[in-house]
């Protein structure tokens, strides 16, 4: 199980997993973080730029992976830069996946306990979440990808409905003037998108499972474009409703957008609970993929059984998520992960690819 | 054996998964539907409580009145009996709005919950002395209360607005629903929700809040209160007709009435608004800024007293259109005059237009925009289309 990857997923499955991996808790805070950084309503351009940048860095990762068909990064990194460095790098990346998983579960805890299930202890929620994830990951990559495919129609429909309804409070003037402050602030808004767009890293192991790894580039492009569209919609609608001055005052701007209107004469009057419930499923997918990645990395680096690694990492994920003392620490943790992602997946793959080329490793 | 285990697990799941961790039955909750904030003024009940020792350290600043709905039986009131009051108001005076809510937990067994709060009415006296952002901080921060809560101002005591209503009605719901009449009357300002107001307050922009007044057991939407952005405090008032002018300037109306008199015969002419729109165009020449307000409307004759002409006649219609256009211009002008020369604020979005059309000019003037705006010339271009004359082709004699 651990040495050779036997499970296979199709190109579509891989794409859907990409989309599900990228769409996560970030959407709830993204409108605020980008506006805080840039201060203009043009941040939707920043989000698009962020998507393009993440696609470019992802392309390098795809090229790197295609040199080693059927192998994950944890397996081939030692062939490029030697065993000690390769193992170290693999560990760092597995640790990164672990942190992403912890971040997601803590965010979902914060939001749910605050808005949805006041009075329910957060551990009760986290336990249900983690145990289900463990059960799912034990089923292998195919089980995870089927889960993703199952929830996609539900989350997309609900997201679309909620977005359309929020047009009720939308005011286009809040988004104007376009580029009134020039391009400078737009660039400043790109960096905070790195956490939400942590995309390429999933390809480090996803491509190894693909039945047609040659199509990995398509997975990357489609898998990044769809979430970019979601994020742009969320940012545009939230700023349209709250204005730039208002967005920065909201802790969870996207949820507050859904909370700021009521609909008469439709089955539901309010949609925030519905969106939140659906979005928990979305976050669950990201959690599972990240958790799977961390366990896979650990098992391949240490040459241990995959299932044992899942069980070993289970308490670690929970402990990391519980160490975070406050909401500010959670946001700082998120920013930290984003910075980490820029270094690990923005800057590092290119030198690795060049070294692999120079040393003529791979096909 | 295996089957037994499966059945046991399923049974356990039924029992364990169907519950809700922190549920509370709806009939045991005190649903808040409306809040009135006034400057400190204790009720008799409170005064007696205090005399008997029911007091705690506080600065007496705000009187918060909460309106709770009394759940009615599913069958409603028994036949023949007069409809009973279906709401209950309670007042707490203090400085912290949150503390006041929790103080109710000493006065009633049902915990107040805010999920269904519809409206917050602020008394003019309180709004004059306190920054609105302090008053709504709790409402914008709490997890139960939604940003869709609407804000209003009351010329008199806000508490009275919530205590008056016709039998069988809940004042908070009535107030919220009156906003839906925007297609029938152009003297209603757009509802201002917490979601909208946080941005305005944080951006220090001046804005309008719908005003409500009361007389006896009835209330009326009457004009709008003006909040100055710099201080976040109430500084003045646009009356009904000035608010109508404001609706024309901003083009935010959806319908209503426009009344004027035929200049030659001094006969009444009423126009029903079908649609209206407005565009504020900024012009910048050197350092001089000016605005052109471009108002467009279409509608139909609603009431015409002048006799003698045929409504089918093109010249006649054009003459009436001109008369109505002049009336709109007059309304708009008097509103802008009041903003510029009396209140010294811009609540009609002239600043936004400048910001959108000339971002670089805006950067220079935005610091002191309310004052700058007072000196800027504004001109009007009104285009009105009388499209229809209703079911009578000939006017009344």
XYZ file of C-alpha atoms in Angstrom:
760
model
C 0.000 0.000 0.000
C 2.610 2.503 0.996
C 5.457 1.850 -1.368
C 3.517 1.753 -4.593
C 0.351 3.690 -5.218
C -2.272 1.266 -6.447
C -5.470 3.290 -6.322
C -6.250 5.272 -9.458
C -8.472 8.279 -10.038
C -9.703 9.729 -13.318
C -8.930 13.222 -14.577
C -12.406 14.452 -13.633
C -12.076 13.021 -10.159
C -8.738 14.742 -9.734
C -10.172 18.041 -10.947
C -13.067 17.882 -8.534
C -10.678 17.085 -5.713
C -8.598 20.118 -6.647
C -11.648 22.350 -6.578
C -12.768 20.955 -3.249
C -9.324 21.295 -1.804
C -9.054 24.970 -2.718
C -12.572 25.961 -1.661
C -12.500 26.024 2.107
C -12.711 28.185 5.166
C -10.820 31.005 3.464
C -13.922 32.258 1.696
C -15.487 33.324 4.988
C -12.766 35.852 5.742
C -11.218 36.514 2.314
C -13.175 39.726 1.551
C -11.889 41.284 4.753
C -8.271 40.166 4.488
C -7.837 41.420 0.934
C -9.573 44.729 1.582
C -7.494 45.265 4.709
C -4.353 44.809 2.644
C -5.309 46.967 -0.314
C -7.958 49.394 0.910
C -9.692 49.684 -2.456
C -12.741 48.019 -3.974
C -10.545 46.644 -6.764
C -9.581 43.596 -4.744
C -11.521 41.323 -7.075
C -8.684 41.944 -9.520
C -6.255 40.882 -6.797
C -8.205 37.659 -6.372
C -8.021 36.935 -10.099
C -4.289 37.715 -10.076
C -3.887 35.443 -7.067
C -5.593 32.666 -8.997
C -3.338 33.159 -12.013
C -0.212 33.233 -9.858
C -1.208 30.055 -8.094
C -1.801 28.479 -11.498
C 1.714 29.451 -12.623
C 3.374 28.007 -9.527
C 1.128 24.968 -9.860
C 2.375 24.477 -13.421
C 5.937 24.073 -12.146
C 4.732 21.474 -9.644
C 2.922 19.622 -12.435
C 6.067 19.547 -14.586
C 8.087 18.319 -11.653
C 5.609 15.543 -10.931
C 5.382 14.461 -14.519
C 9.071 13.597 -14.440
C 8.278 10.947 -11.846
C 5.116 9.172 -12.959
C 3.301 7.236 -10.276
C 5.393 8.729 -7.514
C 4.485 11.308 -4.924
C 6.738 14.136 -3.881
C 7.562 12.315 -0.667
C 9.013 9.487 -2.743
C 10.915 11.352 -5.410
C 12.265 14.328 -3.440
C 15.181 12.254 -2.122
C 16.146 11.334 -5.663
C 16.562 14.990 -6.559
C 18.309 16.469 -3.533
C 19.574 13.451 -1.658
C 18.076 11.507 1.189
C 18.574 13.777 4.222
C 17.358 16.937 2.508
C 14.593 15.093 0.700
C 13.290 13.544 3.902
C 13.463 16.907 5.654
C 11.568 18.647 2.857
C 8.993 15.881 2.792
C 8.488 16.235 6.516
C 8.032 19.976 6.210
C 5.397 19.492 3.531
C 3.592 16.788 5.482
C 3.659 19.163 8.459
C 2.195 21.845 6.253
C -0.715 19.600 5.299
C -1.237 18.858 8.957
C -1.386 22.570 9.758
C -3.857 23.190 6.952
C -6.064 20.450 8.367
C -5.826 21.934 11.856
C -6.528 25.411 10.559
C -9.625 24.266 8.724
C -11.042 22.401 11.671
C -10.418 25.279 14.049
C -12.014 27.817 11.693
C -15.063 25.674 11.243
C -15.262 25.249 15.011
C -15.099 28.982 15.604
C -17.774 29.802 13.076
C -20.125 26.974 13.955
C -19.984 27.453 17.675
C -20.497 31.201 17.269
C -23.236 31.260 14.675
C -24.813 27.854 14.428
C -24.527 25.716 17.540
C -24.178 28.100 20.450
C -23.738 26.067 23.603
C -22.395 22.934 21.948
C -18.849 22.309 23.148
C -16.383 22.681 20.328
C -14.679 19.370 21.075
C -17.929 17.533 20.450
C -18.052 19.091 17.045
C -14.368 18.486 16.337
C -14.577 14.831 17.347
C -17.422 14.072 14.998
C -15.540 15.884 12.265
C -12.183 14.164 12.775
C -13.512 10.670 13.272
C -15.597 10.826 10.136
C -12.563 12.115 8.271
C -10.478 9.232 9.594
C -13.063 6.733 8.449
C -13.169 8.319 5.024
C -9.401 8.505 4.582
C -9.021 4.843 5.504
C -11.013 4.108 2.370
C -8.194 5.544 0.258
C -8.055 8.274 -2.327
C -11.017 6.927 -4.256
C -13.308 7.173 -1.266
C -12.191 10.748 -0.662
C -12.696 11.700 -4.280
C -16.165 10.137 -4.339
C -17.086 12.100 -1.273
C -15.947 15.251 -3.067
C -17.989 14.373 -6.115
C -21.012 13.748 -3.949
C -21.037 17.135 -2.301
C -20.130 19.249 -5.330
C -23.649 19.556 -6.759
C -25.058 20.393 -3.337
C -22.531 23.039 -2.355
C -22.447 24.652 -5.776
C -26.219 24.932 -5.986
C -26.569 26.382 -2.518
C -23.692 28.764 -3.107
C -25.237 29.965 -6.362
C -28.680 30.448 -4.825
C -27.298 32.335 -1.860
C -25.187 34.560 -4.094
C -28.127 35.389 -6.334
C -30.301 36.225 -3.343
C -27.653 38.501 -1.919
C -28.036 40.724 -4.983
C -30.893 42.183 -2.967
C -28.419 44.158 -0.874
C -25.875 44.683 -3.642
C -24.901 48.210 -4.645
C -22.591 48.489 -7.641
C -21.409 51.934 -6.532
C -19.558 50.289 -3.666
C -17.262 48.689 -6.233
C -16.568 51.858 -8.123
C -14.376 53.573 -9.186
C -12.452 50.734 -10.800
C -8.715 51.278 -10.400
C -9.328 54.720 -8.887
C -6.166 54.296 -6.824
C -4.158 52.654 -9.580
C -2.598 49.208 -9.639
C -0.425 49.582 -6.515
C -3.095 48.632 -3.948
C -4.247 45.783 -6.184
C -0.836 44.126 -5.893
C -0.913 44.537 -2.134
C -4.153 42.583 -2.133
C -2.623 39.591 -3.897
C -0.583 38.305 -0.976
C -3.448 37.592 1.422
C -5.009 35.366 -1.239
C -2.157 32.883 -0.866
C -3.882 31.070 1.992
C -7.119 30.682 0.090
C -5.321 29.680 -3.070
C -3.037 27.055 -1.638
C -3.654 24.884 -4.629
C -0.601 23.368 -6.185
C 0.544 21.396 -3.188
C -2.308 18.914 -3.480
C -0.845 18.022 -6.868
C 2.321 16.822 -5.121
C 0.504 13.602 -4.391
C -2.684 13.787 -6.484
C -0.881 13.357 -9.803
C 0.669 10.115 -8.607
C -2.843 8.676 -8.346
C -4.055 9.850 -11.729
C -4.655 7.254 -14.392
C -3.579 9.774 -17.044
C -0.917 11.958 -15.431
C -0.330 13.691 -18.785
C -3.591 15.536 -18.251
C -2.442 16.987 -14.945
C -2.134 20.457 -16.461
C -5.829 20.408 -17.292
C -6.612 19.424 -13.734
C -4.592 22.380 -12.515
C -6.148 24.955 -14.839
C -9.770 23.882 -14.464
C -9.310 23.105 -10.788
C -8.033 26.612 -10.108
C -10.404 28.526 -12.387
C -13.576 27.254 -10.742
C -12.604 28.258 -7.177
C -11.312 31.596 -8.481
C -14.768 32.215 -9.857
C -16.319 31.386 -6.476
C -13.907 33.639 -4.651
C -14.392 36.557 -7.022
C -18.154 36.218 -6.661
C -17.867 36.175 -2.872
C -15.560 39.196 -2.768
C -17.581 41.250 -5.254
C -20.906 40.548 -3.560
C -19.587 41.194 -0.079
C -18.006 44.506 -0.987
C -21.098 45.443 -2.979
C -23.212 44.997 0.122
C -20.945 46.379 2.839
C -18.691 48.838 0.967
C -14.943 48.869 1.557
C -15.366 50.696 4.863
C -17.892 48.169 6.089
C -16.094 44.975 5.059
C -13.117 45.686 7.297
C -15.371 45.899 10.338
C -16.803 42.407 9.858
C -15.028 39.391 11.295
C -16.716 36.907 8.931
C -17.778 39.165 6.080
C -19.112 36.509 3.744
C -21.351 35.013 6.406
C -22.513 38.469 7.415
C -23.431 39.081 3.802
C -25.813 36.146 3.942
C -27.075 37.339 7.303
C -27.857 40.812 6.067
C -30.932 39.997 4.060
C -34.192 38.203 4.630
C -36.248 36.738 1.847
C -40.029 36.828 1.936
C -42.179 34.192 0.321
C -39.472 31.621 -0.284
C -39.340 28.372 1.676
C -36.629 29.809 3.878
C -36.437 33.353 5.147
C -32.787 33.150 6.123
C -29.966 31.330 4.469
C -26.932 31.614 6.696
C -27.601 28.326 8.485
C -28.076 26.561 5.185
C -24.910 28.016 3.721
C -22.939 27.261 6.850
C -24.097 23.662 6.986
C -23.221 23.195 3.343
C -19.930 24.953 3.722
C -18.989 22.684 6.601
C -19.128 19.840 4.081
C -16.856 21.805 1.801
C -14.390 22.398 4.613
C -14.666 18.737 5.523
C -13.400 17.832 2.052
C -10.413 20.143 2.348
C -9.718 18.725 5.764
C -9.830 15.155 4.466
C -7.551 15.859 1.512
C -5.021 17.690 3.682
C -5.189 15.026 6.362
C -4.795 12.329 3.738
C -1.783 14.165 2.312
C -0.140 14.466 5.711
C -0.661 10.786 6.521
C 0.491 9.695 3.085
C 3.632 11.797 3.439
C 4.382 10.341 6.829
C 3.854 6.768 5.698
C 6.009 7.145 2.608
C 8.829 8.985 4.325
C 9.027 6.728 7.357
C 7.968 3.622 5.440
C 5.176 2.884 7.866
C 1.696 1.554 7.185
C -0.671 4.243 5.903
C -3.494 3.295 8.289
C -1.215 3.502 11.290
C -0.097 6.952 10.218
C -3.715 8.100 9.989
C -4.291 7.005 13.553
C -1.011 8.510 14.736
C -1.785 11.907 13.203
C -5.355 12.046 14.457
C -4.549 13.397 17.929
C -1.844 15.668 16.500
C -4.329 17.465 14.266
C -6.659 17.977 17.166
C -3.940 19.193 19.500
C -2.627 21.725 16.973
C -6.129 23.052 16.443
C -6.663 23.373 20.187
C -3.313 25.055 20.911
C -4.484 28.184 19.103
C -5.596 30.407 21.987
C -7.757 33.073 20.365
C -9.410 34.156 17.177
C -6.582 36.587 16.460
C -4.107 33.758 16.849
C -6.185 31.715 14.418
C -6.043 34.470 11.810
C -2.321 34.896 12.425
C -1.892 31.136 12.056
C -3.748 31.345 8.727
C -1.512 34.153 7.514
C 1.493 32.130 8.630
C 0.359 29.102 6.638
C -0.174 31.386 3.644
C 3.395 32.708 3.902
C 4.663 29.205 4.317
C 2.814 28.190 1.184
C 4.417 30.998 -0.794
C 7.899 29.739 0.123
C 7.184 26.018 -0.143
C 5.066 25.954 -3.249
C 5.758 29.296 -4.883
C 9.545 29.422 -4.715
C 10.836 25.910 -4.033
C 9.527 23.755 -6.928
C 11.384 25.714 -9.612
C 14.905 25.100 -8.243
C 13.931 21.450 -7.707
C 12.800 21.192 -11.309
C 16.037 22.786 -12.518
C 18.163 20.440 -10.382
C 16.183 17.453 -11.655
C 16.791 18.606 -15.224
C 20.495 19.205 -14.659
C 21.000 15.880 -12.972
C 18.862 14.219 -15.635
C 16.691 12.457 -13.099
C 13.375 11.152 -14.273
C 12.402 10.193 -17.789
C -24.341 -12.216 15.437
C -23.126 -9.672 12.965
C -26.680 -8.724 12.121
C -27.472 -8.124 15.782
C -24.479 -5.832 16.044
C -25.576 -3.864 13.011
C -29.078 -3.487 14.379
C -27.700 -2.360 17.729
C -25.508 0.257 16.072
C -28.425 1.532 14.019
C -30.631 1.761 17.079
C -27.925 3.596 18.977
C -27.529 5.964 16.047
C -31.247 6.708 16.074
C -31.096 7.643 19.720
C -27.771 9.466 19.685
C -27.943 11.326 16.406
C -31.464 12.660 16.536
C -30.923 14.891 19.541
C -29.778 18.450 19.563
C -27.081 19.494 21.964
C -28.237 22.932 22.941
C -31.843 23.045 21.902
C -34.467 25.109 23.638
C -38.164 24.907 22.844
C -39.434 27.946 21.006
C -42.360 28.545 23.358
C -39.916 29.011 26.244
C -38.092 31.865 24.583
C -38.750 35.551 24.749
C -38.370 36.680 21.186
C -37.122 40.229 20.818
C -38.665 41.887 17.787
C -37.974 45.540 18.399
C -35.750 47.807 20.451
C -36.166 51.446 21.322
C -33.225 53.455 22.619
C -33.840 56.701 24.439
C -31.801 58.991 26.574
C -32.140 57.948 30.201
C -35.680 58.147 31.468
C -36.691 55.550 34.011
C -40.111 54.016 34.033
C -42.187 53.830 37.195
C -41.497 50.114 37.472
C -37.782 50.769 37.426
C -38.024 53.546 39.997
C -39.808 51.221 42.412
C -37.299 48.437 41.756
C -34.505 50.809 42.605
C -36.130 51.945 45.792
C -36.464 48.340 46.878
C -32.794 47.614 46.233
C -32.874 46.441 42.643
C -30.061 48.703 41.577
C -26.535 48.184 40.334
C -23.657 50.571 39.612
C -24.277 52.294 36.288
C -24.188 55.657 34.646
C -27.698 56.522 33.657
C -27.399 57.208 30.002
C -29.657 55.053 27.894
C -33.118 53.648 28.412
C -33.472 50.480 26.393
C -36.963 49.284 25.712
C -37.297 45.775 24.393
C -40.356 44.489 22.657
C -41.125 40.806 23.067
C -43.819 38.889 21.262
C -46.247 36.906 23.343
C -46.740 33.574 21.607
C -50.390 33.064 20.718
C -52.123 29.723 20.791
C -52.343 28.004 17.452
C -56.092 28.648 17.278
C -55.673 32.377 17.784
C -58.015 34.310 20.057
C -61.415 32.788 20.869
C -64.258 33.919 18.675
C -65.988 37.058 19.818
C -63.295 38.051 22.284
C -61.430 41.256 21.441
C -57.948 40.550 20.115
C -55.525 40.657 23.024
C -52.255 42.504 23.070
C -49.652 40.249 21.577
C -46.532 42.049 22.613
C -44.915 43.113 25.817
C -42.459 45.952 26.366
C -39.851 46.145 29.102
C -37.480 49.011 29.843
C -34.070 49.000 31.496
C -32.019 52.111 32.073
C -28.251 51.997 32.213
C -25.123 52.548 30.170
C -24.420 49.136 28.708
C -26.970 47.883 26.234
C -25.819 44.307 26.701
C -26.035 44.538 30.482
C -29.560 45.848 30.099
C -30.561 42.798 28.047
C -29.103 40.453 30.615
C -30.852 42.369 33.394
C -34.103 41.096 31.925
C -33.010 37.648 33.015
C -33.690 38.822 36.548
C -37.135 39.999 35.614
C -38.448 37.176 33.472
C -37.875 33.438 33.291
C -37.734 33.216 29.548
C -34.365 34.073 28.060
C -34.600 36.897 25.505
C -33.323 35.852 22.102
C -32.486 38.210 19.293
C -32.746 36.088 16.161
C -35.936 37.814 15.153
C -35.119 41.383 15.994
C -36.463 43.515 13.165
C -35.995 47.092 14.092
C -34.076 49.462 16.344
C -35.655 52.872 16.911
C -33.398 55.569 18.300
C -34.823 58.607 20.021
C -33.772 61.946 18.577
C -32.568 63.270 21.933
C -30.214 60.319 22.386
C -29.010 60.454 18.793
C -28.152 64.122 19.222
C -25.842 63.439 22.145
C -24.381 60.017 21.349
C -22.452 58.597 18.430
C -24.662 56.089 16.607
C -21.765 53.665 16.354
C -21.749 53.347 20.151
C -25.455 52.668 20.169
C -25.334 49.922 17.575
C -22.042 48.333 18.606
C -23.761 45.529 20.470
C -26.234 44.930 17.665
C -23.453 44.717 15.092
C -21.328 42.395 17.213
C -23.713 39.847 18.665
C -24.071 36.437 17.065
C -27.857 36.138 17.317
C -28.701 39.551 16.003
C -28.495 39.808 12.266
C -27.055 42.663 10.218
C -30.431 42.866 8.487
C -31.889 44.714 11.498
C -33.255 48.081 10.383
C -32.491 51.380 12.063
C -34.882 54.296 12.434
C -35.010 57.522 14.301
C -37.951 58.970 16.154
C -38.609 62.654 16.564
C -40.211 62.007 19.941
C -39.597 59.240 22.413
C -38.609 56.028 20.692
C -40.258 54.017 23.459
C -43.653 55.470 22.573
C -43.283 54.318 19.001
C -43.054 50.734 20.171
C -45.907 51.012 22.625
C -48.521 52.270 20.235
C -50.338 50.065 17.883
C -53.747 49.030 16.737
C -55.103 45.909 18.436
C -53.729 42.654 17.097
C -50.666 44.263 15.577
C -47.072 44.238 16.701
C -45.525 47.685 16.275
C -42.084 46.416 15.244
C -43.550 44.350 12.424
C -45.747 47.199 11.247
C -42.783 49.579 11.152
C -40.706 47.093 9.197
C -43.493 46.510 6.699
C -44.156 50.179 6.050
C -40.828 50.233 4.217
C -42.434 47.943 1.636
C -44.752 50.803 0.656
C -41.914 52.435 -1.208
C -43.715 51.648 -4.468
C -46.766 53.604 -3.333
C -45.203 56.665 -1.790
C -42.044 58.534 -2.619
C -41.651 60.028 0.837
C -40.057 56.903 2.294
C -36.306 56.671 2.577
C -34.616 53.366 1.788
C -34.392 51.063 4.800
C -31.069 51.409 6.577
C -29.834 48.092 7.917
C -26.940 47.500 10.297
C -25.082 45.983 7.342
C -25.255 49.300 5.496
C -24.664 51.564 8.443
C -21.406 50.012 9.702
C -19.636 51.042 6.508
C -21.060 54.564 6.595
C -20.083 55.051 10.232
C -16.631 53.565 9.772
C -16.077 55.658 6.632
C -17.332 58.769 8.457
C -19.915 59.461 5.771
C -23.066 61.429 6.496
C -26.351 59.640 5.957
C -30.113 59.704 6.403
C -32.297 57.598 8.656
C -36.033 57.238 8.253
C -37.889 59.223 10.896
C -41.096 58.066 12.561
C -43.474 60.171 14.651
C -46.513 59.287 16.714
C -49.830 60.794 17.531
C -52.095 58.941 19.926
C -52.110 55.301 18.983
C -50.823 55.773 15.474
C -47.517 56.450 13.903
C -46.356 57.942 10.661
C -43.176 57.924 8.664
C -42.240 61.566 8.497
C -39.098 62.765 6.802
C -35.650 61.616 7.740
C -33.036 62.368 10.372
C -29.606 63.504 9.225
C -26.518 61.990 10.831
C -23.236 63.811 10.349
C -20.436 61.460 9.397
C -17.658 63.189 11.326
C -19.397 62.919 14.678
C -21.883 60.117 14.032
C -24.543 62.250 15.723
C -27.956 63.505 14.735
C -27.798 67.077 13.481
C -31.091 67.819 11.833
C -34.070 66.737 9.926
C -35.530 66.693 6.429
C -39.295 67.034 6.499
C -41.631 65.015 4.296
C -41.404 67.263 1.302
C -37.627 67.660 1.596
C -37.330 63.894 1.791
C -39.412 63.678 -1.375
C -36.891 66.011 -2.994
C -34.093 63.774 -1.766
C -35.759 60.723 -3.282
C -35.890 62.554 -6.620
C -32.248 63.649 -6.402
C -31.090 60.123 -5.667
C -33.634 58.384 -7.883
C -34.250 55.830 -5.158
C -38.045 55.923 -5.303
C -40.085 53.161 -6.871
C -43.443 54.881 -7.201
C -45.732 57.373 -5.584
C -47.359 60.665 -6.215
C -46.210 63.975 -7.638
C -48.648 66.822 -7.214
C -48.582 70.290 -8.692
C -50.969 72.975 -9.954
C -51.581 73.978 -13.517
C -49.959 77.444 -13.635
C -52.538 79.043 -15.957
C -55.718 77.837 -14.345
C -54.451 77.022 -10.841
C -55.999 73.601 -11.116
C -54.687 70.467 -9.499
C -52.548 68.058 -11.500
C -51.448 64.754 -9.981
C -49.016 62.369 -11.556
C -48.443 58.778 -10.578
C -44.796 57.793 -10.749
C -44.105 54.601 -12.636
C -40.376 54.807 -12.548
C -37.689 57.250 -11.627
C -33.961 57.364 -11.983
C -31.259 59.873 -11.355
C -27.681 60.321 -12.346
C -25.430 62.808 -10.660
C -22.735 63.994 -13.021
C -19.688 65.742 -11.652
C -17.892 68.373 -13.715
C -14.386 69.447 -12.903
C -12.760 72.452 -14.560
C -9.479 73.392 -12.949
C -10.276 73.627 -9.264
C -13.965 74.215 -9.804
C -16.318 71.351 -9.153
C -19.952 71.444 -10.177
C -22.757 68.905 -10.383
C -25.554 68.235 -12.810
C -28.415 66.138 -11.496
C -30.072 64.262 -14.313
C -33.521 63.068 -13.273
C -35.728 60.905 -15.459
C -39.196 59.672 -14.735
C -42.149 58.136 -16.479
C -45.700 57.739 -15.280
C -49.297 58.625 -15.905
C -51.980 61.166 -15.083
C -53.649 60.225 -11.828
C -55.933 63.187 -11.238
C -56.514 66.187 -13.487
C -58.844 69.050 -12.567
C -58.090 71.428 -15.402
C -60.772 71.192 -18.061
C -61.042 72.150 -21.675
C -58.250 70.186 -23.278
C -57.994 66.728 -24.636
C -55.443 64.556 -22.950
C -54.816 62.930 -26.281
C -53.445 66.206 -27.525
C -49.668 66.201 -27.766
C -49.170 69.886 -26.978
C -51.302 69.574 -23.856
C -49.312 66.611 -22.602
C -46.058 68.401 -23.263
C -47.212 71.418 -21.311
C -48.157 69.251 -18.342
C -44.841 67.462 -18.547
C -43.068 70.821 -18.286
C -45.153 71.819 -15.271
C -44.329 68.559 -13.534
C -40.651 68.824 -14.407
C -40.562 72.249 -12.795
C -42.144 70.818 -9.667
C -39.523 68.075 -9.441
C -36.775 70.626 -9.911
C -38.260 72.783 -7.180
C -38.419 69.853 -4.756
C -34.872 68.775 -5.530
C -33.551 72.293 -5.293
C -35.056 73.019 -1.896
C -33.606 69.781 -0.523
C -30.128 70.465 -1.852
C -30.410 74.038 -0.556
C -31.164 72.777 2.913
C -28.258 70.317 2.778
C -25.833 72.936 1.562
C -26.820 76.002 3.509
C -28.497 74.803 6.648
C -27.186 71.366 7.541
C -23.818 71.481 5.726
C -23.771 67.790 4.872
C -23.958 65.682 1.748
C -26.360 62.815 2.198
C -27.421 62.500 -1.434
C -24.289 60.814 -2.742
C -22.757 63.785 -4.573
C -19.427 62.819 -3.016
C -19.756 59.254 -4.310
C -20.352 60.516 -7.827
C -17.264 62.686 -7.665
C -15.282 59.787 -6.233
C -16.355 57.494 -9.068
C -15.886 60.003 -11.869
C -12.821 61.895 -10.659
C -10.954 59.731 -8.123
C -7.932 62.035 -8.069
C -10.018 65.163 -7.392
C -11.897 63.273 -4.692
C -8.684 62.455 -2.858
C -8.019 66.178 -2.519
C -11.435 67.168 -1.191
C -12.619 64.102 0.700
C -11.244 65.155 4.089
C -13.649 68.007 4.500
C -16.239 67.017 1.939
C -19.385 67.996 3.853
C -18.135 71.581 4.123
C -16.704 71.711 0.605
C -19.977 70.472 -0.804
C -21.860 73.428 0.678
C -20.169 75.774 -1.816
C -20.570 73.687 -4.966
C -23.091 74.771 -7.627
C -25.706 72.182 -8.555
C -27.917 72.310 -11.639
C -30.812 70.080 -12.645
C -32.001 68.451 -15.821
C -35.375 66.831 -15.498
C -37.017 64.709 -18.155
C -40.490 63.440 -17.494
C -42.681 61.278 -19.691
C -46.434 61.225 -19.350
C -47.144 57.912 -20.954
C -50.746 57.292 -20.100
C -53.912 59.049 -18.956
C -55.732 56.191 -17.311
C -59.268 55.163 -18.089
C -60.663 58.668 -18.669
C -59.624 60.476 -21.784
C -61.424 63.668 -20.884
C -60.862 65.631 -17.699
C -63.376 66.387 -15.002
C -65.336 69.572 -15.360
